Amino acid sequence: MRFTSIFATLALAGCASVNPGNMLALSQLSPLTADPTGIRAAVDLPMGVTIPADGAVLTFAAERSDTGQRDSGEFVLERLETAQGLLLFRLDPKDRADYILLRDKFNDWETDAPKATNGTFSIAVAACKTGSGPEPDATFSVYVATDAEAPLAAVIEDAPISDALEVARSAGASDLCD
């Protein structure tokens, strides 16, 4: 089985901003064994940029080529603010049972037909401007943890926020928060 883990916010930064050691650790995440209470993402944004309450979405999907079965779930992540000023996103407690049902189903598919089962696990975060927007040279950072006991690890550090906003705009997102 191949499960591809994609953290969309990671695609917004240049290679020089990505922490390779932490990315390697992140690549070890198996959505088929991860406890959903431990999966967290945090973003450190400059003034003039935010992420709307429904702006972070986790998608978990799989299909079996031998039977044609496919299933997926899309979960709007719960947004919290940390004492350090980060925006923290996690699976909402009310969605955890549905996530676990999908996880167990996909794990069964993997057990039955590992070569025929493929899936994706992704987190997409959409940033937007507030007020007059950020300073031209403003940066952002992204942190991820895949275990409830693990600290947040930087996967993007000091990447240009202008690049992230341009990618979001090119994907059809509004420049300004509603």
mmCIF file with all atom_site columns, C-alpha atoms in Angstrom:
data_model
loop_
_atom_site.group_PDB
_atom_site.id
_atom_site.type_symbol
_atom_site.label_atom_id
_atom_site.label_alt_id
_atom_site.label_comp_id
_atom_site.label_asym_id
_atom_site.label_entity_id
_atom_site.label_seq_id
_atom_site.pdbx_PDB_ins_code
_atom_site.Cartn_x
_atom_site.Cartn_y
_atom_site.Cartn_z
_atom_site.occupancy
_atom_site.B_iso_or_equiv
_atom_site.pdbx_formal_charge
_atom_site.auth_seq_id
_atom_site.auth_comp_id
_atom_site.auth_asym_id
_atom_site.auth_atom_id
_atom_site.pdbx_PDB_model_num
ATOM 1   C CA . MET A 1 1   ? 0.000   0.000  0.000  1.00 0.00 ? 1   MET A CA 1
ATOM 2   C CA . ARG A 1 2   ? 1.076   3.485  -0.671 1.00 0.00 ? 2   ARG A CA 1
ATOM 3   C CA . PHE A 1 3   ? -0.318  6.271  1.465  1.00 0.00 ? 3   PHE A CA 1
ATOM 4   C CA . THR A 1 4   ? 0.840   9.698  0.467  1.00 0.00 ? 4   THR A CA 1
ATOM 5   C CA . SER A 1 5   ? 0.966   12.258 3.252  1.00 0.00 ? 5   SER A CA 1
ATOM 6   C CA . ILE A 1 6   ? 0.643   15.816 2.030  1.00 0.00 ? 6   ILE A CA 1
ATOM 7   C CA . PHE A 1 7   ? 0.700   18.894 4.171  1.00 0.00 ? 7   PHE A CA 1
ATOM 8   C CA . ALA A 1 8   ? -0.398  21.543 1.675  1.00 0.00 ? 8   ALA A CA 1
ATOM 9   C CA . THR A 1 9   ? 1.108   24.361 3.680  1.00 0.00 ? 9   THR A CA 1
ATOM 10  C CA . LEU A 1 10  ? 4.466   22.752 3.042  1.00 0.00 ? 10  LEU A CA 1
ATOM 11  C CA . ALA A 1 11  ? 4.121   23.209 -0.677 1.00 0.00 ? 11  ALA A CA 1
ATOM 12  C CA . LEU A 1 12  ? 3.895   26.958 -0.184 1.00 0.00 ? 12  LEU A CA 1
ATOM 13  C CA . ALA A 1 13  ? 7.490   27.420 0.909  1.00 0.00 ? 13  ALA A CA 1
ATOM 14  C CA . GLY A 1 14  ? 10.734  27.278 -0.975 1.00 0.00 ? 14  GLY A CA 1
ATOM 15  C CA . CYS A 1 15  ? 13.114  24.409 -0.322 1.00 0.00 ? 15  CYS A CA 1
ATOM 16  C CA . ALA A 1 16  ? 15.427  26.636 1.697  1.00 0.00 ? 16  ALA A CA 1
ATOM 17  C CA . SER A 1 17  ? 12.669  27.127 4.282  1.00 0.00 ? 17  SER A CA 1
ATOM 18  C CA . VAL A 1 18  ? 11.942  23.422 4.822  1.00 0.00 ? 18  VAL A CA 1
ATOM 19  C CA . ASN A 1 19  ? 13.606  21.613 7.731  1.00 0.00 ? 19  ASN A CA 1
ATOM 20  C CA . PRO A 1 20  ? 14.731  18.282 6.162  1.00 0.00 ? 20  PRO A CA 1
ATOM 21  C CA . GLY A 1 21  ? 15.179  16.409 9.450  1.00 0.00 ? 21  GLY A CA 1
ATOM 22  C CA . ASN A 1 22  ? 11.688  17.216 10.631 1.00 0.00 ? 22  ASN A CA 1
ATOM 23  C CA . MET A 1 23  ? 10.258  16.441 7.178  1.00 0.00 ? 23  MET A CA 1
ATOM 24  C CA . LEU A 1 24  ? 11.837  12.985 7.388  1.00 0.00 ? 24  LEU A CA 1
ATOM 25  C CA . ALA A 1 25  ? 10.163  12.391 10.745 1.00 0.00 ? 25  ALA A CA 1
ATOM 26  C CA . LEU A 1 26  ? 6.862   13.614 9.314  1.00 0.00 ? 26  LEU A CA 1
ATOM 27  C CA . SER A 1 27  ? 7.167   11.230 6.375  1.00 0.00 ? 27  SER A CA 1
ATOM 28  C CA . GLN A 1 28  ? 7.152   8.346  8.872  1.00 0.00 ? 28  GLN A CA 1
ATOM 29  C CA . LEU A 1 29  ? 3.554   9.167  9.850  1.00 0.00 ? 29  LEU A CA 1
ATOM 30  C CA . SER A 1 30  ? 1.200   6.354  9.008  1.00 0.00 ? 30  SER A CA 1
ATOM 31  C CA . PRO A 1 31  ? -2.401  7.525  8.962  1.00 0.00 ? 31  PRO A CA 1
ATOM 32  C CA . LEU A 1 32  ? -3.358  3.872  9.498  1.00 0.00 ? 32  LEU A CA 1
ATOM 33  C CA . THR A 1 33  ? -1.737  3.741  12.936 1.00 0.00 ? 33  THR A CA 1
ATOM 34  C CA . ALA A 1 34  ? -1.690  7.363  14.106 1.00 0.00 ? 34  ALA A CA 1
ATOM 35  C CA . ASP A 1 35  ? -3.881  8.341  17.019 1.00 0.00 ? 35  ASP A CA 1
ATOM 36  C CA . PRO A 1 36  ? -5.979  11.233 15.680 1.00 0.00 ? 36  PRO A CA 1
ATOM 37  C CA . THR A 1 37  ? -5.675  13.112 18.987 1.00 0.00 ? 37  THR A CA 1
ATOM 38  C CA . GLY A 1 38  ? -1.947  13.517 18.367 1.00 0.00 ? 38  GLY A CA 1
ATOM 39  C CA . ILE A 1 39  ? -2.057  14.941 14.842 1.00 0.00 ? 39  ILE A CA 1
ATOM 40  C CA . ARG A 1 40  ? -1.585  18.695 15.081 1.00 0.00 ? 40  ARG A CA 1
ATOM 41  C CA . ALA A 1 41  ? -0.386  21.515 12.867 1.00 0.00 ? 41  ALA A CA 1
ATOM 42  C CA . ALA A 1 42  ? 0.471   25.051 13.958 1.00 0.00 ? 42  ALA A CA 1
ATOM 43  C CA . VAL A 1 43  ? 1.197   28.168 11.945 1.00 0.00 ? 43  VAL A CA 1
ATOM 44  C CA . ASP A 1 44  ? 3.063   31.284 13.048 1.00 0.00 ? 44  ASP A CA 1
ATOM 45  C CA . LEU A 1 45  ? 1.723   34.109 10.890 1.00 0.00 ? 45  LEU A CA 1
ATOM 46  C CA . PRO A 1 46  ? 2.748   37.748 10.615 1.00 0.00 ? 46  PRO A CA 1
ATOM 47  C CA . MET A 1 47  ? 0.425   40.654 11.340 1.00 0.00 ? 47  MET A CA 1
ATOM 48  C CA . GLY A 1 48  ? -1.990  41.200 8.463  1.00 0.00 ? 48  GLY A CA 1
ATOM 49  C CA . VAL A 1 49  ? -2.559  37.488 7.743  1.00 0.00 ? 49  VAL A CA 1
ATOM 50  C CA . THR A 1 50  ? -4.846  34.898 9.309  1.00 0.00 ? 50  THR A CA 1
ATOM 51  C CA . ILE A 1 51  ? -6.493  31.582 8.608  1.00 0.00 ? 51  ILE A CA 1
ATOM 52  C CA . PRO A 1 52  ? -10.297 31.577 8.788  1.00 0.00 ? 52  PRO A CA 1
ATOM 53  C CA . ALA A 1 53  ? -12.081 29.278 11.249 1.00 0.00 ? 53  ALA A CA 1
ATOM 54  C CA . ASP A 1 54  ? -12.857 26.827 8.416  1.00 0.00 ? 54  ASP A CA 1
ATOM 55  C CA . GLY A 1 55  ? -9.545  27.392 6.625  1.00 0.00 ? 55  GLY A CA 1
ATOM 56  C CA . ALA A 1 56  ? -7.782  24.153 7.594  1.00 0.00 ? 56  ALA A CA 1
ATOM 57  C CA . VAL A 1 57  ? -9.068  20.846 6.227  1.00 0.00 ? 57  VAL A CA 1
ATOM 58  C CA . LEU A 1 58  ? -7.830  17.282 6.685  1.00 0.00 ? 58  LEU A CA 1
ATOM 59  C CA . THR A 1 59  ? -8.666  14.870 3.870  1.00 0.00 ? 59  THR A CA 1
ATOM 60  C CA . PHE A 1 60  ? -8.267  11.123 4.318  1.00 0.00 ? 60  PHE A CA 1
ATOM 61  C CA . ALA A 1 61  ? -9.050  8.892  1.314  1.00 0.00 ? 61  ALA A CA 1
ATOM 62  C CA . ALA A 1 62  ? -8.263  5.457  -0.079 1.00 0.00 ? 62  ALA A CA 1
ATOM 63  C CA . GLU A 1 63  ? -9.235  3.158  -2.910 1.00 0.00 ? 63  GLU A CA 1
ATOM 64  C CA . ARG A 1 64  ? -8.767  -0.453 -3.877 1.00 0.00 ? 64  ARG A CA 1
ATOM 65  C CA . SER A 1 65  ? -7.931  -1.154 -7.492 1.00 0.00 ? 65  SER A CA 1
ATOM 66  C CA . ASP A 1 66  ? -8.953  -4.825 -7.200 1.00 0.00 ? 66  ASP A CA 1
ATOM 67  C CA . THR A 1 67  ? -12.553 -4.175 -6.055 1.00 0.00 ? 67  THR A CA 1
ATOM 68  C CA . GLY A 1 68  ? -13.149 -0.568 -7.101 1.00 0.00 ? 68  GLY A CA 1
ATOM 69  C CA . GLN A 1 69  ? -13.995 0.381  -3.524 1.00 0.00 ? 69  GLN A CA 1
ATOM 70  C CA . ARG A 1 70  ? -13.188 3.906  -2.462 1.00 0.00 ? 70  ARG A CA 1
ATOM 71  C CA . ASP A 1 71  ? -14.027 6.070  0.482  1.00 0.00 ? 71  ASP A CA 1
ATOM 72  C CA . SER A 1 72  ? -12.944 9.399  1.898  1.00 0.00 ? 72  SER A CA 1
ATOM 73  C CA . GLY A 1 73  ? -13.535 11.873 4.644  1.00 0.00 ? 73  GLY A CA 1
ATOM 74  C CA . GLU A 1 74  ? -12.994 15.595 4.745  1.00 0.00 ? 74  GLU A CA 1
ATOM 75  C CA . PHE A 1 75  ? -12.718 17.173 8.178  1.00 0.00 ? 75  PHE A CA 1
ATOM 76  C CA . VAL A 1 76  ? -12.581 20.885 8.971  1.00 0.00 ? 76  VAL A CA 1
ATOM 77  C CA . LEU A 1 77  ? -9.910  21.153 11.631 1.00 0.00 ? 77  LEU A CA 1
ATOM 78  C CA . GLU A 1 78  ? -10.586 22.799 14.949 1.00 0.00 ? 78  GLU A CA 1
ATOM 79  C CA . ARG A 1 79  ? -8.711  26.081 15.345 1.00 0.00 ? 79  ARG A CA 1
ATOM 80  C CA . LEU A 1 80  ? -7.162  27.038 18.675 1.00 0.00 ? 80  LEU A CA 1
ATOM 81  C CA . GLU A 1 81  ? -4.790  29.815 19.650 1.00 0.00 ? 81  GLU A CA 1
ATOM 82  C CA . THR A 1 82  ? -1.759  28.977 21.757 1.00 0.00 ? 82  THR A CA 1
ATOM 83  C CA . ALA A 1 83  ? -0.181  31.073 24.508 1.00 0.00 ? 83  ALA A CA 1
ATOM 84  C CA . GLN A 1 84  ? 2.767   31.597 22.119 1.00 0.00 ? 84  GLN A CA 1
ATOM 85  C CA . GLY A 1 85  ? 0.490   33.249 19.537 1.00 0.00 ? 85  GLY A CA 1
ATOM 86  C CA . LEU A 1 86  ? 0.427   30.310 17.115 1.00 0.00 ? 86  LEU A CA 1
ATOM 87  C CA . LEU A 1 87  ? -2.718  29.128 15.371 1.00 0.00 ? 87  LEU A CA 1
ATOM 88  C CA . LEU A 1 88  ? -3.076  25.439 16.238 1.00 0.00 ? 88  LEU A CA 1
ATOM 89  C CA . PHE A 1 89  ? -5.198  23.039 14.195 1.00 0.00 ? 89  PHE A CA 1
ATOM 90  C CA . ARG A 1 90  ? -6.345  19.589 15.260 1.00 0.00 ? 90  ARG A CA 1
ATOM 91  C CA . LEU A 1 91  ? -9.053  17.111 14.464 1.00 0.00 ? 91  LEU A CA 1
ATOM 92  C CA . ASP A 1 92  ? -12.223 18.248 16.204 1.00 0.00 ? 92  ASP A CA 1
ATOM 93  C CA . PRO A 1 93  ? -13.174 15.799 18.990 1.00 0.00 ? 93  PRO A CA 1
ATOM 94  C CA . LYS A 1 94  ? -16.632 15.361 17.399 1.00 0.00 ? 94  LYS A CA 1
ATOM 95  C CA . ASP A 1 95  ? -14.960 14.114 14.178 1.00 0.00 ? 95  ASP A CA 1
ATOM 96  C CA . ARG A 1 96  ? -12.560 11.635 15.765 1.00 0.00 ? 96  ARG A CA 1
ATOM 97  C CA . ALA A 1 97  ? -14.987 8.677  15.713 1.00 0.00 ? 97  ALA A CA 1
ATOM 98  C CA . ASP A 1 98  ? -15.609 9.159  11.960 1.00 0.00 ? 98  ASP A CA 1
ATOM 99  C CA . TYR A 1 99  ? -11.861 9.456  11.347 1.00 0.00 ? 99  TYR A CA 1
ATOM 100 C CA . ILE A 1 100 ? -11.223 6.234  13.286 1.00 0.00 ? 100 ILE A CA 1
ATOM 101 C CA . LEU A 1 101 ? -13.916 4.392  11.286 1.00 0.00 ? 101 LEU A CA 1
ATOM 102 C CA . LEU A 1 102 ? -12.160 5.404  8.061  1.00 0.00 ? 102 LEU A CA 1
ATOM 103 C CA . ARG A 1 103 ? -8.748  4.561  9.489  1.00 0.00 ? 103 ARG A CA 1
ATOM 104 C CA . ASP A 1 104 ? -9.919  1.076  10.506 1.00 0.00 ? 104 ASP A CA 1
ATOM 105 C CA . LYS A 1 105 ? -11.614 0.470  7.136  1.00 0.00 ? 105 LYS A CA 1
ATOM 106 C CA . PHE A 1 106 ? -8.487  1.520  5.248  1.00 0.00 ? 106 PHE A CA 1
ATOM 107 C CA . ASN A 1 107 ? -6.339  -0.605 7.544  1.00 0.00 ? 107 ASN A CA 1
ATOM 108 C CA . ASP A 1 108 ? -8.556  -3.619 6.739  1.00 0.00 ? 108 ASP A CA 1
ATOM 109 C CA . TRP A 1 109 ? -8.161  -2.899 3.022  1.00 0.00 ? 109 TRP A CA 1
ATOM 110 C CA . GLU A 1 110 ? -4.400  -2.715 3.500  1.00 0.00 ? 110 GLU A CA 1
ATOM 111 C CA . THR A 1 111 ? -4.407  -6.049 5.326  1.00 0.00 ? 111 THR A CA 1
ATOM 112 C CA . ASP A 1 112 ? -6.569  -7.711 2.640  1.00 0.00 ? 112 ASP A CA 1
ATOM 113 C CA . ALA A 1 113 ? -4.883  -6.252 -0.444 1.00 0.00 ? 113 ALA A CA 1
ATOM 114 C CA . PRO A 1 114 ? -1.748  -4.191 0.236  1.00 0.00 ? 114 PRO A CA 1
ATOM 115 C CA . LYS A 1 115 ? -0.721  -3.891 -3.411 1.00 0.00 ? 115 LYS A CA 1
ATOM 116 C CA . ALA A 1 116 ? -4.197  -2.827 -4.521 1.00 0.00 ? 116 ALA A CA 1
ATOM 117 C CA . THR A 1 117 ? -4.785  -0.221 -1.812 1.00 0.00 ? 117 THR A CA 1
ATOM 118 C CA . ASN A 1 118 ? -3.642  3.374  -2.236 1.00 0.00 ? 118 ASN A CA 1
ATOM 119 C CA . GLY A 1 119 ? -4.548  6.436  -0.262 1.00 0.00 ? 119 GLY A CA 1
ATOM 120 C CA . THR A 1 120 ? -3.893  10.017 0.640  1.00 0.00 ? 120 THR A CA 1
ATOM 121 C CA . PHE A 1 121 ? -3.751  11.915 3.891  1.00 0.00 ? 121 PHE A CA 1
ATOM 122 C CA . SER A 1 122 ? -3.520  15.674 3.543  1.00 0.00 ? 122 SER A CA 1
ATOM 123 C CA . ILE A 1 123 ? -3.917  18.874 5.472  1.00 0.00 ? 123 ILE A CA 1
ATOM 124 C CA . ALA A 1 124 ? -4.643  22.017 3.484  1.00 0.00 ? 124 ALA A CA 1
ATOM 125 C CA . VAL A 1 125 ? -4.441  25.440 5.102  1.00 0.00 ? 125 VAL A CA 1
ATOM 126 C CA . ALA A 1 126 ? -5.679  28.591 3.348  1.00 0.00 ? 126 ALA A CA 1
ATOM 127 C CA . ALA A 1 127 ? -4.307  31.933 4.513  1.00 0.00 ? 127 ALA A CA 1
ATOM 128 C CA . CYS A 1 128 ? -5.872  35.290 3.748  1.00 0.00 ? 128 CYS A CA 1
ATOM 129 C CA . LYS A 1 129 ? -5.051  38.951 4.342  1.00 0.00 ? 129 LYS A CA 1
ATOM 130 C CA . THR A 1 130 ? -6.562  41.095 7.061  1.00 0.00 ? 130 THR A CA 1
ATOM 131 C CA . GLY A 1 131 ? -6.601  44.877 7.034  1.00 0.00 ? 131 GLY A CA 1
ATOM 132 C CA . SER A 1 132 ? -3.849  46.198 4.778  1.00 0.00 ? 132 SER A CA 1
ATOM 133 C CA . GLY A 1 133 ? -2.108  42.821 4.722  1.00 0.00 ? 133 GLY A CA 1
ATOM 134 C CA . PRO A 1 134 ? 1.415   41.863 5.798  1.00 0.00 ? 134 PRO A CA 1
ATOM 135 C CA . GLU A 1 135 ? 4.644   43.757 5.372  1.00 0.00 ? 135 GLU A CA 1
ATOM 136 C CA . PRO A 1 136 ? 6.328   42.907 2.036  1.00 0.00 ? 136 PRO A CA 1
ATOM 137 C CA . ASP A 1 137 ? 9.162   40.973 3.711  1.00 0.00 ? 137 ASP A CA 1
ATOM 138 C CA . ALA A 1 138 ? 6.989   39.176 6.321  1.00 0.00 ? 138 ALA A CA 1
ATOM 139 C CA . THR A 1 139 ? 7.533   35.461 6.907  1.00 0.00 ? 139 THR A CA 1
ATOM 140 C CA . PHE A 1 140 ? 5.628   32.502 8.339  1.00 0.00 ? 140 PHE A CA 1
ATOM 141 C CA . SER A 1 141 ? 6.524   29.167 9.919  1.00 0.00 ? 141 SER A CA 1
ATOM 142 C CA . VAL A 1 142 ? 4.705   25.820 10.111 1.00 0.00 ? 142 VAL A CA 1
ATOM 143 C CA . TYR A 1 143 ? 5.014   23.235 12.880 1.00 0.00 ? 143 TYR A CA 1
ATOM 144 C CA . VAL A 1 144 ? 3.659   19.685 12.983 1.00 0.00 ? 144 VAL A CA 1
ATOM 145 C CA . ALA A 1 145 ? 3.341   16.924 15.555 1.00 0.00 ? 145 ALA A CA 1
ATOM 146 C CA . THR A 1 146 ? 2.035   13.437 14.888 1.00 0.00 ? 146 THR A CA 1
ATOM 147 C CA . ASP A 1 147 ? 1.931   12.150 18.444 1.00 0.00 ? 147 ASP A CA 1
ATOM 148 C CA . ALA A 1 148 ? 0.133   13.610 21.460 1.00 0.00 ? 148 ALA A CA 1
ATOM 149 C CA . GLU A 1 149 ? 3.335   13.433 23.532 1.00 0.00 ? 149 GLU A CA 1
ATOM 150 C CA . ALA A 1 150 ? 5.571   14.951 20.860 1.00 0.00 ? 150 ALA A CA 1
ATOM 151 C CA . PRO A 1 151 ? 6.398   18.650 20.763 1.00 0.00 ? 151 PRO A CA 1
ATOM 152 C CA . LEU A 1 152 ? 5.612   20.635 17.647 1.00 0.00 ? 152 LEU A CA 1
ATOM 153 C CA . ALA A 1 153 ? 8.524   20.403 15.189 1.00 0.00 ? 153 ALA A CA 1
ATOM 154 C CA . ALA A 1 154 ? 9.285   23.124 12.651 1.00 0.00 ? 154 ALA A CA 1
ATOM 155 C CA . VAL A 1 155 ? 8.856   21.931 9.085  1.00 0.00 ? 155 VAL A CA 1
ATOM 156 C CA . ILE A 1 156 ? 8.903   25.394 7.502  1.00 0.00 ? 156 ILE A CA 1
ATOM 157 C CA . GLU A 1 157 ? 10.828  28.242 9.000  1.00 0.00 ? 157 GLU A CA 1
ATOM 158 C CA . ASP A 1 158 ? 10.695  31.891 7.996  1.00 0.00 ? 158 ASP A CA 1
ATOM 159 C CA . ALA A 1 159 ? 9.233   31.383 4.524  1.00 0.00 ? 159 ALA A CA 1
ATOM 160 C CA . PRO A 1 160 ? 7.961   34.446 2.619  1.00 0.00 ? 160 PRO A CA 1
ATOM 161 C CA . ILE A 1 161 ? 4.250   34.910 3.350  1.00 0.00 ? 161 ILE A CA 1
ATOM 162 C CA . SER A 1 162 ? 3.856   36.663 -0.012 1.00 0.00 ? 162 SER A CA 1
ATOM 163 C CA . ASP A 1 163 ? 4.620   33.341 -1.734 1.00 0.00 ? 163 ASP A CA 1
ATOM 164 C CA . ALA A 1 164 ? 1.989   31.511 0.335  1.00 0.00 ? 164 ALA A CA 1
ATOM 165 C CA . LEU A 1 165 ? -0.658  34.152 -0.375 1.00 0.00 ? 165 LEU A CA 1
ATOM 166 C CA . GLU A 1 166 ? 0.146   34.031 -4.099 1.00 0.00 ? 166 GLU A CA 1
ATOM 167 C CA . VAL A 1 167 ? -0.235  30.234 -4.179 1.00 0.00 ? 167 VAL A CA 1
ATOM 168 C CA . ALA A 1 168 ? -3.575  30.525 -2.361 1.00 0.00 ? 168 ALA A CA 1
ATOM 169 C CA . ARG A 1 169 ? -4.744  33.261 -4.755 1.00 0.00 ? 169 ARG A CA 1
ATOM 170 C CA . SER A 1 170 ? -3.677  31.198 -7.781 1.00 0.00 ? 170 SER A CA 1
ATOM 171 C CA . ALA A 1 171 ? -5.721  28.291 -6.387 1.00 0.00 ? 171 ALA A CA 1
ATOM 172 C CA . GLY A 1 172 ? -8.828  30.489 -6.337 1.00 0.00 ? 172 GLY A CA 1
ATOM 173 C CA . ALA A 1 173 ? -8.820  31.669 -2.711 1.00 0.00 ? 173 ALA A CA 1
ATOM 174 C CA . SER A 1 174 ? -9.845  35.220 -1.919 1.00 0.00 ? 174 SER A CA 1
ATOM 175 C CA . ASP A 1 175 ? -7.007  37.598 -1.050 1.00 0.00 ? 175 ASP A CA 1
ATOM 176 C CA . LEU A 1 176 ? -8.976  39.109 1.817  1.00 0.00 ? 176 LEU A CA 1
ATOM 177 C CA . CYS A 1 177 ? -10.660 37.284 4.675  1.00 0.00 ? 177 CYS A CA 1
ATOM 178 C CA . ASP A 1 178 ? -14.431 37.552 4.622  1.00 0.00 ? 178 ASP A CA 1
#
